Structure formats: C-alpha cells, structure tokens
Amino acid sequence: MRILVTGGAGFIGSHLTDRLMEEGNEVICLDNFYTGRKQNLYKWLNHPSFEIIRHDITEPIRLEVDQIYHLACPASPVHYQYNPIKTVKTNVMGTMNMLGLAKRVQARFLLASTSEVYGDPEIHPQTEDYRGNVNPIGIRSCYDEGKRVAETLAFDYYRENKVDIRVARIFNTYGPRMLENDGRVVSNFVVQALQGIPLTVYGEGKQTRSFCYVSDLVDGLIKLMNGEYIGPVNLGNPDEYTILELAQAVQNLINPSAEINFQPLPADDPRRRRPDISKAKTLLNWQPTISLPEGLKLTVDDFRERVKVTKS
Ligand code: NAD
Ligand code: UDP
C-alpha cells in the first residue's frame, strides 16, 4: 500500500510513519517543517519505500496514493496561536486540498481531529454525539473551529463525492519526540523538572486532562483507518488527572523537590476532559494499554537524552 502521511515529520506523524514503514508499506510524508523535524524520520531517509516532501498543504499537490492520514496542523496552543490565521488556513484550505486529492485518486482519508471540538465540555466524559461548547471568537478558536470545519469538510466530501473517510477525535497524546519547546503540559513539566526550574502550573492546576501514550494512539489510528467504521470516534486514554497530579507524577519521577510556580490560566482553557471510548472499544476493538506512570517514564528517558540536565 502507498500511504501519505501529512504532518509526517511531527510528533504523532513520525511515530505513525515508523509503524507504517515497519509493516512494509510505502510511505510519503508531506510536511512544511513548522513544528516537525527531519530528525524524527532520520532512520527512513535512505529507505527505498520512503519519501519526504517539503510542502505546505495550503497549496494543492498531485500524488498517487491508496490511503491518506491527514495530520498536518500544529497541535500545541503555543504554536497554533503564533499565527492563528495560518492555523485556520491549514485546517480549512489544507484539509480541502487533501480531501480533493483523496477524491481524485480514490484514496481512503483519515482526519486527525481533536477533543477540542468539544471545547469546554458541559458533559463528562465526552461522547461522540456531544456537539461541544466552543467559543467561536477566542484565542483557541483558530484550532477548535478549524478542526470543526475540517470534520464538516470530511463529511461533506463523503456525502457529496463518496470519499471514503475516517474521523478520529484525538485526546491529549504525549511521548518521546515532543519538541523541547512544544509548550504542551507534559513536555513543559518534563523539561522544567530536568532543568531544575519550577514547574509552571496554569491556574490552580485543578483542570483535568486524560493523557494517551503515543504508541497506543498510533494503534487506534491504524485500526480506524483499516476498519469499516467511519467515525467520528474518540481516541484517548480515559484515565483522568488534574494538572497538579500530573505535576506531582513528574516530580516523583525526576525531582521530588522540584518547585511549582502557579501562573495565570489562559483564556478558554477547558476545565475537564476525558474521553468516553465505548465506541473505540466495541467498533475498533481498541483501548489504551500504557498507563501514565509507564508512559511518562518512557518519555522522560527520551527527554533526558535531549535536554541539558542541570539537576535530577
Ligand atoms: P505536531 O505539531 O508535532 O505535528 C504537526 C505536523 O504538521 C508538524 O510536522 C508540522 O510541521 C506539520 N504542519 C503544520 N502545518 C502544516 C502545513 N500547513 N503544511 C504541511 N505541514 C504542516 O503535532 P502532533 O501532536 O503530532 O499532532 C498531529 C495531529 O494530531 C494534528 O492534526 C493535531 O491537531 C492532532 N491532534 C494531536 C493531539 C495531541 O495531543 N498530540 C491531540 C488532538 C489532535
Ligand atoms: N498547562 C500548564 N502548564 C504548562 C502548560 C499547560 O498548567 O506549562 C495546562 C494548560 O493550562 C491546560 C493543560 O495543562 O489546562 C493542558 O495543556 P496543553 O497545552 O498540554 O493541552 P490542551 O490545553 O490543548 O489540552
């Protein structure tokens, strides 16, 4: 199978590429290297079944492929808010271009959507039929609303053009290869603890998230792509933690005496988030297998090799 991975040089995209290459597929990665890095794909660069193309998905491209995993889009608030108009373009024009490609070559198309389509959720845990509570004009909207339009586009290409779609709603995912300056909470805390500087907890740290280790998520994406259910389907780990509990878990693992520095809570920061994964369990036979303590340890091992450790 020839498979296109947009955003293939990024965090999830590069782990997905590893798995697809190990399974013997031909893989083409498209990336503009905004938050992705060639190093993430280093081991495949000279492989005859692998190609990487520097390309911005807001421009169309012609390729012949059987499947498209559409992941290109910055995922960290720091990076998607840096140029919010570009984030909207990537989600809307970029997704339209990739759906147009899927339509032309009759490729199966999987959209990496997000739990952010639920906004600051009023129901808990979140099920796929919940329509969300998203602020259309806030600082997170370029991403949240961008992904909501991306889902709309996927379903309209399905209804109007019979494009064979799959839609995954991915919840917070972490693991090796997150950028040191990614800005998301797990990498921030791990880097801070390794560097011996205080952990930045936003607000009182009472808000919750549910953290999925990247290899589990990749399993879910591949099962969704190759199954019959089109989605949307939640992919995430239902174990829910407050941000303060996450900080304590990182302290325990790296430096129990690391200090915590409370900072203002950013606008529209969702108060809680946990996936209901009944659909993924029954329709994809998928559920996460790696607990937060196990996954954090693997993540910290990777960061230790990259971050200059000043105290541990
Ligand atoms: P990431 O920032 O590491 O990867 C995104 C990749 O897309 C990068 O390689 C980046 O260079 C590339 N990219 C961005 N804009 C592009 C453009 N216009 N043209 C071409 N390439 C472009 O993020 P990630 O965590 O790997 O997330 C991958 C996907 O999964 C994203 O679509 C994200 O919205 C979705 N997702 C991630 C999470 C998570 O917790 N990691 C949660 C929900 C959804
Ligand atoms: N957060 C934090 N300290 C940080 C980075 C993030 O307390 O250094 C909080 C953030 O306010 C949010 C949660 O951790 O409540 C998850 O943030 P992240 O950016 O990782 O993901 P998202 O908010 O998109 O789920």
Short mmCIF file of C-alpha atoms and ligand atoms in Angstrom, two decimals:
data_model
loop_
_atom_site.label_atom_id
_atom_site.label_comp_id
_atom_site.label_asym_id
_atom_site.label_seq_id
_atom_site.Cartn_x
_atom_site.Cartn_y
_atom_site.Cartn_z
CA MET A 1 0.00 0.00 0.00
CA ARG A 2 1.23 3.52 -0.73
CA ILE A 3 0.33 5.77 2.17
CA LEU A 4 0.52 9.55 2.52
CA VAL A 5 1.08 10.99 5.98
CA THR A 6 0.57 14.76 6.12
CA GLY A 7 2.43 16.20 9.11
CA GLY A 8 4.62 13.09 8.97
CA ALA A 9 7.67 14.86 10.43
CA GLY A 10 5.73 15.87 13.55
CA PHE A 11 5.31 14.12 16.87
CA ILE A 12 2.41 11.72 16.14
CA GLY A 13 3.06 11.64 12.38
CA SER A 14 6.61 10.34 12.78
CA HIS A 15 5.54 7.56 15.20
CA LEU A 16 2.77 6.62 12.76
CA THR A 17 5.29 6.62 9.90
CA ASP A 18 7.56 4.28 11.87
CA ARG A 19 4.70 1.81 12.31
CA LEU A 20 3.56 2.00 8.68
CA MET A 21 7.13 1.51 7.41
CA GLU A 22 7.71 -1.40 9.81
CA GLU A 23 4.57 -3.02 8.41
CA GLY A 24 6.12 -2.91 4.92
CA ASN A 25 4.17 -0.07 3.32
CA GLU A 26 5.44 2.66 1.04
CA VAL A 27 5.16 5.94 2.91
CA ILE A 28 5.22 9.51 1.63
CA CYS A 29 5.45 12.22 4.28
CA LEU A 30 4.35 15.75 3.45
CA ASP A 31 5.48 18.44 5.86
CA ASN A 32 6.33 22.13 5.90
CA PHE A 33 8.55 21.59 8.98
CA TYR A 34 6.76 24.21 11.04
CA THR A 35 6.77 22.02 14.15
CA GLY A 36 8.10 18.87 12.51
CA ARG A 37 11.72 17.83 12.18
CA LYS A 38 13.60 15.73 9.65
CA GLN A 39 15.43 14.06 12.56
CA ASN A 40 12.15 12.40 13.55
CA LEU A 41 12.31 10.42 10.31
CA TYR A 42 16.07 10.04 10.20
CA LYS A 43 16.09 6.25 10.13
CA TRP A 44 13.93 6.11 6.97
CA LEU A 45 15.59 8.82 4.91
CA ASN A 46 17.51 6.41 2.66
CA HIS A 47 14.91 3.67 2.59
CA PRO A 48 13.64 2.90 -0.94
CA SER A 49 10.00 2.76 0.23
CA PHE A 50 10.16 6.16 1.92
CA GLU A 51 9.85 9.71 0.61
CA ILE A 52 9.62 13.05 2.34
CA ILE A 53 8.33 16.13 0.55
CA ARG A 54 8.63 19.68 1.88
CA HIS A 55 5.22 21.04 1.05
CA ASP A 56 2.65 23.31 2.64
CA ILE A 57 -0.78 21.69 2.45
CA THR A 58 -2.48 25.04 1.95
CA GLU A 59 -1.24 24.55 -1.65
CA PRO A 60 -2.63 21.65 -3.71
CA ILE A 61 -0.42 18.73 -4.69
CA ARG A 62 -0.80 15.78 -7.06
CA LEU A 63 0.25 12.34 -5.84
CA GLU A 64 -0.91 8.77 -6.35
CA VAL A 65 -1.69 7.08 -3.01
CA ASP A 66 -4.07 4.49 -1.53
CA GLN A 67 -4.53 5.98 1.93
CA ILE A 68 -4.08 9.44 3.45
CA TYR A 69 -3.51 10.04 7.16
CA HIS A 70 -4.14 13.77 7.44
CA LEU A 71 -2.26 15.07 10.50
CA ALA A 72 -0.68 18.31 9.28
CA CYS A 73 -1.57 21.07 11.74
CA PRO A 74 0.30 22.45 14.76
CA ALA A 75 -1.26 20.90 17.89
CA SER A 76 0.25 22.88 20.77
CA PRO A 77 -1.61 26.07 21.75
CA VAL A 78 1.71 27.97 21.71
CA HIS A 79 2.32 27.03 18.07
CA TYR A 80 -1.23 27.18 16.72
CA GLN A 81 -1.76 30.60 18.34
CA TYR A 82 1.51 32.03 16.95
CA ASN A 83 -0.13 32.58 13.55
CA PRO A 84 -3.83 31.84 14.05
CA ILE A 85 -4.88 32.81 10.53
CA LYS A 86 -2.39 30.31 9.15
CA THR A 87 -3.84 27.69 11.53
CA VAL A 88 -7.29 28.29 10.06
CA LYS A 89 -5.86 28.09 6.52
CA THR A 90 -4.09 24.83 7.33
CA ASN A 91 -7.28 23.31 8.76
CA VAL A 92 -9.67 24.59 6.11
CA MET A 93 -7.75 25.04 2.84
CA GLY A 94 -5.24 22.33 3.72
CA THR A 95 -7.93 19.79 4.59
CA MET A 96 -9.85 20.71 1.45
CA ASN A 97 -6.74 20.17 -0.67
CA MET A 98 -6.10 16.78 0.92
CA LEU A 99 -9.76 15.73 0.54
CA GLY A 100 -9.58 16.85 -3.10
CA LEU A 101 -6.55 14.62 -3.54
CA ALA A 102 -8.37 11.70 -1.87
CA LYS A 103 -11.33 12.25 -4.20
CA ARG A 104 -9.17 12.35 -7.34
CA VAL A 105 -7.21 9.18 -6.58
CA GLN A 106 -9.99 7.43 -4.60
CA ALA A 107 -7.81 7.11 -1.52
CA ARG A 108 -9.19 6.41 1.93
CA PHE A 109 -8.81 9.56 4.04
CA LEU A 110 -8.36 9.74 7.82
CA LEU A 111 -8.70 13.11 9.54
CA ALA A 112 -6.79 13.67 12.78
CA SER A 113 -9.46 15.72 14.55
CA THR A 114 -9.37 16.55 18.22
CA SER A 115 -11.16 16.53 21.56
CA GLU A 116 -11.00 20.33 21.19
CA VAL A 117 -14.15 20.10 19.05
CA TYR A 118 -15.92 19.63 22.43
CA GLY A 119 -14.48 22.97 23.67
CA ASP A 120 -15.04 23.44 27.42
CA PRO A 121 -17.36 20.44 27.74
CA GLU A 122 -20.62 20.54 29.69
CA ILE A 123 -20.92 16.75 29.71
CA HIS A 124 -18.40 14.41 31.22
CA PRO A 125 -16.90 12.15 29.98
CA GLN A 126 -17.29 13.27 26.38
CA THR A 127 -19.18 11.03 23.96
CA GLU A 128 -19.03 11.46 20.20
CA ASP A 129 -22.63 12.68 19.96
CA TYR A 130 -21.88 15.69 22.21
CA ARG A 131 -21.81 18.78 19.98
CA GLY A 132 -19.46 20.82 22.07
CA ASN A 133 -19.15 24.17 23.80
CA VAL A 134 -16.68 26.15 21.72
CA ASN A 135 -16.06 29.89 21.82
CA PRO A 136 -16.04 30.98 18.15
CA ILE A 137 -14.02 34.16 18.76
CA GLY A 138 -11.45 33.16 21.39
CA ILE A 139 -7.73 32.51 21.19
CA ARG A 140 -8.25 28.74 20.81
CA SER A 141 -10.89 29.14 18.09
CA CYS A 142 -8.46 29.03 15.15
CA TYR A 143 -7.71 25.45 16.15
CA ASP A 144 -11.08 24.32 17.61
CA GLU A 145 -13.24 25.84 14.91
CA GLY A 146 -10.65 24.96 12.27
CA LYS A 147 -10.92 21.29 13.23
CA ARG A 148 -14.72 21.51 13.38
CA VAL A 149 -14.74 22.80 9.79
CA ALA A 150 -12.24 20.08 8.84
CA GLU A 151 -14.73 17.49 10.17
CA THR A 152 -17.55 19.19 8.26
CA LEU A 153 -15.48 19.09 5.07
CA ALA A 154 -14.70 15.41 5.56
CA PHE A 155 -18.39 14.56 5.97
CA ASP A 156 -19.43 16.74 3.03
CA TYR A 157 -16.84 15.10 0.75
CA TYR A 158 -18.21 11.77 1.98
CA ARG A 159 -21.85 12.69 1.31
CA GLU A 160 -21.29 14.63 -1.92
CA ASN A 161 -18.31 12.86 -3.50
CA LYS A 162 -18.32 9.45 -1.83
CA VAL A 163 -14.82 9.99 -0.43
CA ASP A 164 -14.04 7.10 1.92
CA ILE A 165 -13.42 9.00 5.17
CA ARG A 166 -12.44 8.17 8.74
CA VAL A 167 -12.54 10.77 11.53
CA ALA A 168 -10.56 10.36 14.77
CA ARG A 169 -11.08 12.72 17.71
CA ILE A 170 -7.73 12.53 19.41
CA PHE A 171 -7.39 13.42 23.11
CA ASN A 172 -4.15 14.70 24.71
CA THR A 173 -1.32 12.50 23.50
CA TYR A 174 2.28 12.53 24.74
CA GLY A 175 5.51 10.64 24.34
CA PRO A 176 9.06 10.70 23.02
CA ARG A 177 9.92 13.25 20.28
CA MET A 178 7.68 16.04 21.54
CA LEU A 179 9.66 19.22 20.97
CA GLU A 180 11.51 20.62 24.00
CA ASN A 181 9.78 23.95 23.28
CA ASP A 182 6.47 22.35 22.29
CA GLY A 183 4.62 24.23 25.03
CA ARG A 184 2.19 21.43 25.91
CA VAL A 185 1.94 20.42 29.51
CA VAL A 186 3.74 17.05 29.58
CA SER A 187 6.81 18.25 27.70
CA ASN A 188 6.88 21.53 29.65
CA PHE A 189 6.86 19.75 33.03
CA VAL A 190 9.42 17.13 31.98
CA VAL A 191 11.82 19.73 30.55
CA GLN A 192 11.40 22.01 33.57
CA ALA A 193 11.98 19.19 36.06
CA LEU A 194 15.08 18.02 34.18
CA GLN A 195 16.44 21.56 34.07
CA GLY A 196 15.75 22.09 37.75
CA ILE A 197 13.43 25.04 37.20
CA PRO A 198 9.93 25.35 38.71
CA LEU A 199 7.06 23.56 37.01
CA THR A 200 4.62 26.07 35.51
CA VAL A 201 1.10 25.11 36.59
CA TYR A 202 -1.54 27.33 34.98
CA GLY A 203 -4.43 28.35 37.23
CA GLU A 204 -4.76 26.27 40.38
CA GLY A 205 -3.98 23.09 38.46
CA LYS A 206 -7.45 21.69 39.17
CA GLN A 207 -8.34 21.39 35.48
CA THR A 208 -8.16 17.83 34.19
CA ARG A 209 -6.83 16.07 31.10
CA SER A 210 -6.56 12.41 30.09
CA PHE A 211 -3.18 11.51 28.66
CA CYS A 212 -2.68 8.86 25.98
CA TYR A 213 0.75 7.42 25.22
CA VAL A 214 1.65 7.83 21.56
CA SER A 215 2.05 4.13 20.65
CA ASP A 216 -1.49 3.44 21.88
CA LEU A 217 -2.80 6.32 19.82
CA VAL A 218 -1.00 5.09 16.69
CA ASP A 219 -2.62 1.65 17.17
CA GLY A 220 -6.01 3.32 17.31
CA LEU A 221 -5.40 5.40 14.17
CA ILE A 222 -4.33 2.32 12.19
CA LYS A 223 -7.34 0.31 13.42
CA LEU A 224 -9.69 3.12 12.49
CA MET A 225 -8.16 3.52 9.04
CA ASN A 226 -8.41 -0.18 8.26
CA GLY A 227 -11.82 -0.86 9.80
CA GLU A 228 -15.28 -0.17 8.43
CA TYR A 229 -16.49 2.45 10.93
CA ILE A 230 -16.09 5.99 9.60
CA GLY A 231 -16.38 7.80 12.92
CA PRO A 232 -16.11 10.25 14.45
CA VAL A 233 -14.52 8.16 17.15
CA ASN A 234 -12.76 9.27 20.35
CA LEU A 235 -9.19 8.01 20.69
CA GLY A 236 -7.68 8.72 24.07
CA ASN A 237 -6.85 7.28 27.44
CA PRO A 238 -9.78 7.57 29.86
CA ASP A 239 -7.53 7.86 32.95
CA GLU A 240 -8.14 11.43 34.06
CA TYR A 241 -5.66 13.54 36.08
CA THR A 242 -5.67 17.07 37.39
CA ILE A 243 -2.74 19.11 36.11
CA LEU A 244 -1.45 19.29 39.68
CA GLU A 245 -1.49 15.47 39.85
CA LEU A 246 0.47 15.38 36.60
CA ALA A 247 3.00 17.82 38.07
CA GLN A 248 3.37 15.56 41.12
CA ALA A 249 3.84 12.49 38.91
CA VAL A 250 6.65 14.29 37.06
CA GLN A 251 8.17 15.44 40.35
CA ASN A 252 8.14 11.86 41.66
CA LEU A 253 9.86 10.60 38.54
CA ILE A 254 12.52 13.28 38.08
CA ASN A 255 12.94 15.51 41.06
CA PRO A 256 10.67 15.32 44.14
CA SER A 257 11.88 18.69 45.35
CA ALA A 258 11.10 20.50 42.07
CA GLU A 259 9.12 23.62 42.86
CA ILE A 260 5.75 24.53 41.42
CA ASN A 261 5.17 28.00 40.04
CA PHE A 262 1.49 28.88 39.63
CA GLN A 263 0.77 31.08 36.60
CA PRO A 264 -2.45 32.62 35.22
CA LEU A 265 -4.84 30.25 33.48
CA PRO A 266 -5.01 31.03 29.73
CA ALA A 267 -8.38 32.15 28.31
CA ASP A 268 -10.89 29.42 27.40
CA ASP A 269 -8.75 26.67 28.93
CA PRO A 270 -11.12 23.65 29.14
CA ARG A 271 -11.84 22.73 32.78
CA ARG A 272 -12.02 18.99 32.28
CA ARG A 273 -11.58 16.43 29.59
CA ARG A 274 -11.98 12.69 29.47
CA PRO A 275 -12.95 10.51 26.53
CA ASP A 276 -15.77 8.01 26.58
CA ILE A 277 -14.13 5.31 24.47
CA SER A 278 -17.05 2.86 24.29
CA LYS A 279 -17.19 3.28 20.50
CA ALA A 280 -13.48 2.65 20.01
CA LYS A 281 -13.70 -0.41 22.26
CA THR A 282 -16.69 -2.00 20.56
CA LEU A 283 -16.23 -0.89 16.95
CA LEU A 284 -12.42 -0.91 16.67
CA ASN A 285 -11.57 -3.34 19.44
CA TRP A 286 -9.15 -0.70 20.70
CA GLN A 287 -8.24 0.59 24.13
CA PRO A 288 -5.04 2.06 25.55
CA THR A 289 -2.60 -0.28 27.27
CA ILE A 290 0.03 2.09 28.68
CA SER A 291 -0.61 3.83 31.99
CA LEU A 292 0.55 7.38 32.70
CA PRO A 293 3.41 6.28 35.02
CA GLU A 294 4.72 3.83 32.39
CA GLY A 295 4.36 6.30 29.51
CA LEU A 296 5.90 9.15 31.48
CA LYS A 297 8.95 7.04 32.23
CA LEU A 298 9.47 6.28 28.53
CA THR A 299 9.01 9.96 27.73
CA VAL A 300 11.45 11.11 30.39
CA ASP A 301 14.08 8.64 29.11
CA ASP A 302 13.83 10.26 25.67
CA PHE A 303 13.99 13.83 27.03
CA ARG A 304 17.00 13.01 29.20
CA GLU A 305 18.98 12.37 26.03
CA ARG A 306 17.98 15.71 24.51
CA VAL A 307 17.69 18.17 27.36
CA LYS A 308 20.69 19.54 29.19
CA VAL A 309 20.05 18.16 32.66
CA THR A 310 21.13 20.53 35.40
CA LYS A 311 19.59 18.77 38.36
CA SER A 312 17.97 15.39 38.83
P1 NAD B 1 2.96 18.39 15.72
O1 NAD B 1 2.91 19.87 15.78
O2 NAD B 1 4.12 17.68 16.31
O3 NAD B 1 2.84 17.89 14.22
C1 NAD B 1 2.17 18.60 13.21
C2 NAD B 1 2.95 18.45 11.92
O4 NAD B 1 2.27 19.13 10.86
C3 NAD B 1 4.35 19.07 12.01
O5 NAD B 1 5.31 18.20 11.46
C4 NAD B 1 4.20 20.35 11.19
O6 NAD B 1 5.43 20.80 10.64
C5 NAD B 1 3.19 19.94 10.15
N1 NAD B 1 2.44 21.06 9.56
C6 NAD B 1 1.79 22.05 10.22
N2 NAD B 1 1.21 22.88 9.34
C7 NAD B 1 1.47 22.39 8.10
C8 NAD B 1 1.15 22.82 6.79
N3 NAD B 1 0.43 23.93 6.57
N4 NAD B 1 1.62 22.09 5.74
C9 NAD B 1 2.36 20.98 5.94
N5 NAD B 1 2.70 20.53 7.17
C10 NAD B 1 2.26 21.24 8.23
O7 NAD B 1 1.59 17.89 16.38
P2 NAD B 1 1.11 16.42 16.76
O8 NAD B 1 0.92 16.39 18.22
O9 NAD B 1 1.94 15.41 16.10
O10 NAD B 1 -0.35 16.43 16.10
C11 NAD B 1 -0.60 15.82 14.86
C12 NAD B 1 -2.08 15.94 14.53
O11 NAD B 1 -2.87 15.32 15.55
C13 NAD B 1 -2.57 17.38 14.41
O12 NAD B 1 -3.50 17.45 13.35
C14 NAD B 1 -3.27 17.62 15.72
O13 NAD B 1 -4.30 18.57 15.59
C15 NAD B 1 -3.84 16.23 16.02
N6 NAD B 1 -4.04 16.07 17.47
C16 NAD B 1 -2.96 15.95 18.32
C17 NAD B 1 -3.18 15.82 19.67
C18 NAD B 1 -2.06 15.65 20.65
O14 NAD B 1 -2.29 15.66 21.86
N7 NAD B 1 -0.82 15.45 20.23
C19 NAD B 1 -4.49 15.88 20.19
C20 NAD B 1 -5.54 16.05 19.30
C21 NAD B 1 -5.31 16.15 17.95
N1 UDP B 2 -0.65 23.72 31.33
C1 UDP B 2 0.03 24.01 32.49
N2 UDP B 2 1.36 24.32 32.40
C2 UDP B 2 2.04 24.31 31.23
C3 UDP B 2 1.34 24.01 30.05
C4 UDP B 2 -0.01 23.73 30.13
O1 UDP B 2 -0.54 24.02 33.60
O2 UDP B 2 3.24 24.58 31.25
C5 UDP B 2 -2.07 23.36 31.42
C6 UDP B 2 -2.98 24.09 30.45
O3 UDP B 2 -3.45 25.30 31.02
C7 UDP B 2 -4.11 23.08 30.28
C8 UDP B 2 -3.42 21.72 30.43
O4 UDP B 2 -2.19 21.99 31.10
O5 UDP B 2 -5.05 23.22 31.30
C9 UDP B 2 -3.11 21.04 29.11
O6 UDP B 2 -2.46 21.97 28.28
P1 UDP B 2 -1.87 21.58 26.86
O7 UDP B 2 -1.41 22.84 26.22
O8 UDP B 2 -0.91 20.46 27.00
O9 UDP B 2 -3.12 20.96 26.06
P2 UDP B 2 -4.63 21.43 25.85
O10 UDP B 2 -4.95 22.59 26.74
O11 UDP B 2 -4.72 21.79 24.41
O12 UDP B 2 -5.40 20.24 26.23
#
